[in-house]
Coordinates of C-alpha atoms and ligand atoms in Angstrom, one line a residue:
M22 CA 0.0 0.1 -0.2
A23 CA 1.7 3.5 -1.2
Y24 CA 0.3 6.5 0.0
T25 CA 0.2 9.8 -2.3
R26 CA 0.4 13.4 -1.1
E27 CA -3.1 13.3 -1.2
D28 CA -3.9 10.7 1.4
Y29 CA -2.0 12.5 4.0
M30 CA -3.5 15.9 2.8
E31 CA -7.3 14.1 3.3
A32 CA -5.9 13.4 7.1
V33 CA -4.5 16.5 7.8
Q34 CA -7.9 18.4 6.9
A35 CA -10.0 16.1 8.3
I36 CA -7.6 16.9 11.9
Q37 CA -7.9 20.2 11.2
A38 CA -11.1 21.0 10.7
H39 CA -11.4 20.2 15.1
T40 CA -8.5 22.8 15.8
S41 CA -6.6 25.5 14.9
L42 CA -3.9 24.9 16.8
K43 CA -0.5 24.3 15.0
P44 CA 1.5 21.7 16.3
T45 CA 5.4 22.3 16.4
V46 CA 6.1 18.7 18.1
A47 CA 4.6 15.5 17.4
L48 CA 4.6 12.8 20.2
V49 CA 4.2 8.9 20.1
L50 CA 3.3 7.6 23.4
G51 CA 3.7 4.0 23.5
S52 CA 2.8 1.9 25.9
G53 CA 1.1 3.0 29.1
L54 CA 2.5 6.6 28.8
G55 CA -0.9 8.0 26.8
G56 CA -2.1 9.7 30.2
L57 CA 0.3 12.4 29.3
A58 CA -1.8 13.5 26.6
D59 CA -4.8 13.9 29.3
T60 CA -2.8 16.5 31.1
F61 CA -2.8 18.9 27.8
E62 CA -4.0 22.1 28.0
E63 CA -6.7 23.8 25.4
R64 CA -7.0 19.7 24.1
V65 CA -8.6 18.5 21.3
V66 CA -8.9 14.5 20.9
I67 CA -10.0 13.1 17.6
P68 CA -10.5 9.2 17.6
Y69 CA -8.7 7.5 15.0
D70 CA -12.0 6.3 13.3
A71 CA -12.6 10.0 12.5
I72 CA -9.1 10.1 10.2
P73 CA -8.9 8.7 6.9
N74 CA -6.1 6.1 6.5
W75 CA -5.2 6.2 10.0
P76 CA -3.9 2.6 11.5
K77 CA -5.7 1.8 15.0
S78 CA -3.7 0.1 17.4
T79 CA -5.9 -3.3 18.6
V80 CA -3.2 -4.1 21.6
S81 CA -3.8 -3.4 25.4
G82 CA -2.5 -0.6 27.2
H83 CA -2.8 2.0 23.6
Q84 CA -5.6 4.1 23.3
G85 CA -6.4 4.8 19.9
Q86 CA -6.8 8.5 19.9
L87 CA -4.9 11.8 18.4
V88 CA -4.4 14.6 21.2
I89 CA -3.5 18.0 20.1
G90 CA -3.1 20.8 22.7
K91 CA -0.2 22.8 24.5
I92 CA 2.1 21.2 27.4
E93 CA 5.3 22.8 28.9
G94 CA 4.7 25.7 26.5
Q95 CA 4.7 23.7 23.4
T96 CA 2.0 23.3 20.9
V97 CA 1.7 19.5 20.5
V98 CA 0.0 16.5 18.5
A99 CA 0.6 13.2 20.0
Q100 CA -0.6 9.9 19.2
Q101 CA -2.2 7.7 22.1
G102 CA -1.2 4.4 21.0
R103 CA 0.4 3.3 18.1
A104 CA 0.0 0.6 15.5
H105 CA 2.9 -2.1 15.1
L106 CA 3.7 -4.5 12.3
Y107 CA 2.5 -7.6 14.5
E108 CA -0.7 -6.4 14.2
G109 CA -0.9 -7.3 10.3
Y110 CA 0.0 -3.7 9.4
T111 CA 2.6 -2.7 6.7
P112 CA 5.4 -0.3 7.6
Q113 CA 3.8 2.3 5.4
Q114 CA 0.5 2.2 7.2
I115 CA 2.4 2.4 10.9
T116 CA 4.2 5.7 9.5
F117 CA 1.0 7.3 7.8
P118 CA 0.5 9.0 11.3
V119 CA 4.4 10.6 10.9
R120 CA 4.0 12.2 7.6
V121 CA 0.7 13.7 8.6
M122 CA 2.0 15.1 11.9
H123 CA 4.7 16.5 10.0
F124 CA 2.3 18.5 7.6
L125 CA 0.5 19.8 10.6
G126 CA 3.2 21.3 11.2
A127 CA 5.6 19.2 13.2
E128 CA 9.3 19.7 12.5
T129 CA 10.4 18.0 16.0
I130 CA 9.0 14.1 17.0
V131 CA 9.8 12.5 20.5
L132 CA 8.9 8.7 20.3
T133 CA 8.5 6.5 23.4
N134 CA 8.2 2.6 23.8
A135 CA 8.7 0.0 25.8
A136 CA 11.6 -2.6 25.6
G137 CA 13.5 -5.5 26.7
G138 CA 16.9 -4.9 28.2
L139 CA 19.7 -6.5 27.0
N140 CA 22.7 -4.6 28.3
K141 CA 24.0 -6.6 31.3
S142 CA 24.0 -3.2 33.5
F143 CA 20.5 -2.5 32.9
A144 CA 18.0 -2.6 35.4
V145 CA 14.3 -2.8 35.1
G146 CA 12.7 0.6 35.3
D147 CA 15.7 2.0 33.7
V148 CA 15.2 4.9 30.9
M149 CA 17.1 4.2 27.8
V150 CA 17.8 7.4 25.5
I151 CA 18.1 5.7 21.8
N152 CA 21.4 6.7 20.3
D153 CA 21.6 4.5 17.2
H154 CA 19.0 1.4 16.1
I155 CA 19.5 -2.0 14.0
Y156 CA 16.4 -2.4 11.9
F157 CA 16.2 -6.0 11.6
T158 CA 12.8 -5.8 9.9
G159 CA 14.0 -3.1 7.5
M160 CA 17.0 -5.0 6.4
A161 CA 14.7 -8.1 5.8
G162 CA 12.5 -6.1 3.3
F163 CA 10.1 -4.6 5.4
N164 CA 11.6 -0.8 5.5
A165 CA 8.9 1.9 6.2
L166 CA 10.8 3.7 3.1
S167 CA 10.4 0.9 0.5
G168 CA 8.0 2.0 -2.5
P169 CA 7.5 4.7 -4.4
N170 CA 9.6 7.7 -3.1
D171 CA 7.9 11.0 -3.5
E172 CA 10.4 13.7 -3.9
S173 CA 8.3 16.4 -2.4
I174 CA 8.3 14.5 1.2
G175 CA 12.1 13.7 1.0
P176 CA 14.9 11.9 -0.7
R177 CA 15.2 8.3 -2.2
F178 CA 18.2 7.5 0.3
I179 CA 18.5 8.9 3.1
G180 CA 21.8 8.5 5.7
M181 CA 21.5 7.2 9.1
A182 CA 24.9 8.3 10.4
N183 CA 23.2 11.1 12.7
T184 CA 19.7 9.7 13.4
Y185 CA 18.9 10.7 16.8
D186 CA 19.4 14.4 17.3
R187 CA 22.4 15.0 19.1
Q188 CA 21.2 18.1 21.0
L189 CA 17.8 16.4 22.0
R190 CA 19.8 13.6 23.3
Q191 CA 22.1 15.6 25.4
L192 CA 18.8 17.5 26.8
A193 CA 16.9 14.4 27.9
V194 CA 20.5 13.3 30.0
Q195 CA 20.5 16.7 31.3
V196 CA 16.8 16.5 32.4
A197 CA 17.0 13.2 34.0
A198 CA 20.0 13.9 35.9
E199 CA 18.7 17.1 37.6
N200 CA 15.8 14.9 38.1
S201 CA 17.8 12.0 40.0
I202 CA 16.8 9.5 37.3
Q203 CA 19.0 6.6 36.2
I204 CA 19.3 7.2 32.6
Q205 CA 21.0 5.2 30.1
Q206 CA 21.9 5.3 26.5
G207 CA 22.3 2.7 23.6
V208 CA 21.1 1.0 20.5
Y209 CA 17.7 -0.3 20.1
A210 CA 17.2 -3.5 18.0
C211 CA 13.6 -3.0 16.0
L212 CA 12.0 -6.5 15.7
S213 CA 8.6 -7.5 14.4
G214 CA 7.0 -9.4 17.0
P215 CA 4.6 -10.6 18.3
T216 CA 6.8 -13.2 19.6
F217 CA 9.0 -11.9 22.4
E218 CA 12.7 -13.1 22.0
T219 CA 14.3 -16.8 22.4
P220 CA 17.3 -17.0 24.7
A221 CA 19.0 -17.8 21.5
E222 CA 18.2 -14.5 20.0
V223 CA 18.6 -12.4 23.0
R224 CA 22.4 -13.9 22.9
M225 CA 22.5 -12.8 19.5
L226 CA 21.1 -9.6 19.7
R227 CA 23.4 -8.6 22.7
A228 CA 26.5 -10.2 20.6
L229 CA 25.6 -7.6 17.7
G230 CA 25.7 -4.5 19.9
A231 CA 21.9 -4.2 21.0
D232 CA 21.2 -2.5 24.4
A233 CA 17.2 -2.8 24.0
V234 CA 15.0 -4.5 21.9
G235 CA 11.6 -3.9 21.0
M236 CA 8.5 -4.0 18.5
S237 CA 8.3 -0.4 17.2
T238 CA 9.7 3.1 17.0
V239 CA 12.2 2.7 13.9
H240 CA 9.5 2.3 11.5
E241 CA 8.6 5.6 12.6
V242 CA 11.9 7.1 13.0
V243 CA 13.1 6.5 9.5
V244 CA 9.8 8.2 8.3
A245 CA 10.4 11.4 10.2
R246 CA 14.3 11.3 9.3
H247 CA 12.8 11.2 5.8
A248 CA 11.0 14.3 6.1
G249 CA 13.9 16.4 7.9
M250 CA 12.3 15.9 11.3
R251 CA 14.9 16.1 14.5
V252 CA 14.1 12.8 16.6
L253 CA 14.3 12.0 20.3
A254 CA 13.4 8.6 21.1
I255 CA 13.3 7.3 24.5
S256 CA 12.7 3.3 25.9
G257 CA 11.5 2.3 29.3
I258 CA 13.1 -0.8 30.0
T259 CA 10.1 -2.9 31.4
N260 CA 11.9 -6.1 31.5
I261 CA 15.7 -7.5 31.3
S262 CA 15.5 -9.7 28.3
V263 CA 16.3 -14.0 29.5
D264 CA 19.1 -15.4 27.9
D265 CA 19.3 -19.1 29.5
I266 CA 16.9 -21.5 28.8
D267 CA 16.8 -23.0 31.8
A268 CA 16.0 -19.6 33.8
Y269 CA 12.4 -20.5 34.2
A270 CA 12.5 -24.0 33.7
D271 CA 10.9 -25.2 37.0
S272 CA 9.0 -21.8 37.3
D273 CA 5.8 -20.2 36.5
Y274 CA 7.3 -17.4 33.8
K275 CA 4.9 -14.4 33.9
A276 CA 3.6 -13.5 30.4
V277 CA 6.1 -10.7 29.6
H278 CA 3.4 -8.4 28.4
E279 CA 2.1 -8.4 31.9
E280 CA 5.4 -7.4 33.3
V281 CA 5.8 -4.8 30.5
L282 CA 2.5 -3.3 31.4
E283 CA 3.1 -3.5 35.2
V284 CA 6.5 -2.0 35.0
G285 CA 5.2 0.6 32.8
K286 CA 3.6 1.9 35.4
L287 CA 6.8 2.1 37.6
I288 CA 8.3 4.0 34.6
V289 CA 5.8 6.1 33.5
P290 CA 6.3 9.1 35.9
R291 CA 9.8 9.1 35.2
L292 CA 9.3 9.3 31.3
I293 CA 6.9 12.0 31.8
T294 CA 9.2 13.8 33.7
V295 CA 12.2 13.5 30.9
L296 CA 9.6 14.7 28.2
R297 CA 8.2 17.4 30.0
G298 CA 12.0 19.0 30.8
V299 CA 13.0 18.0 27.2
L300 CA 9.7 20.0 25.9
R301 CA 10.2 23.0 28.3
A302 CA 14.0 23.6 27.4
L303 CA 12.7 23.2 23.4
Ligands
LIG406 N1 11.4 -7.8 23.5 C1 10.3 -7.1 22.6 N2 9.8 -6.2 22.6 C2 9.5 -5.6 24.0 C3 10.3 -6.3 25.3 C4 11.2 -7.7 25.1 O1 11.5 -8.0 25.8 N3 10.1 -5.4 26.3 C5 8.9 -4.5 26.3 N4 8.8 -4.6 24.4

């Protein structure tokens, strides 16, 4: 499925019919973090159903609405919930919202997600600023920029050496330090899911240099860079990836998704503190 500029504009117009606010920052609020958008001032809520072509998330913990409003002095547009590859969407469908938010006026995008910790020095509850990624699904042919390229949106080929904006990363680290929040920086590996990693896959990912693993974000990041947006992406480490096949052989291993949602609650206030601090300083 390849979208055209008209498809994006149709969605932009449907959104602009609800509000005259012009957002300059886009937020993609992952697992459990949607609540931040409930605190926006002058907020306008638009259900995804009301926006043409918009992919709907079917996962618990993801609400399905777009919220436009003001927070920390910025006018923002926030996705409360996102769609994933494992729900049956294509990378192009997942990233439709990024282009729409860009056409609404957003020049900066801040994305959050829940991720498994691979780096042995990470602890559950840590916050990790993504400083690079490994786009496994992209390498396997599911790259969000595959397909016809509209040169009026961005170039066919894009360099990825400077994907995660250095200034924004430094800002996030500084805000975390000021608030005594433990913050890590590292490489995020994007897999398709919905299966969590096997112990062998965990060891492989670690050997390849990944610090955290998840099922989202990178699709949106490449499309944002294609459009020239500044990118900040932050993971909440909700679980430490299991690398030993015998670790849970004799006990009930709680479903990881339950752990993700539970620990997510603990991380949310930390992520919100970092996001608010970054927005205030922009
Ligand atoms: N793996 C993949 N995605 C995730 C994980 C994980 O361990 N935790 C949260 N999202």
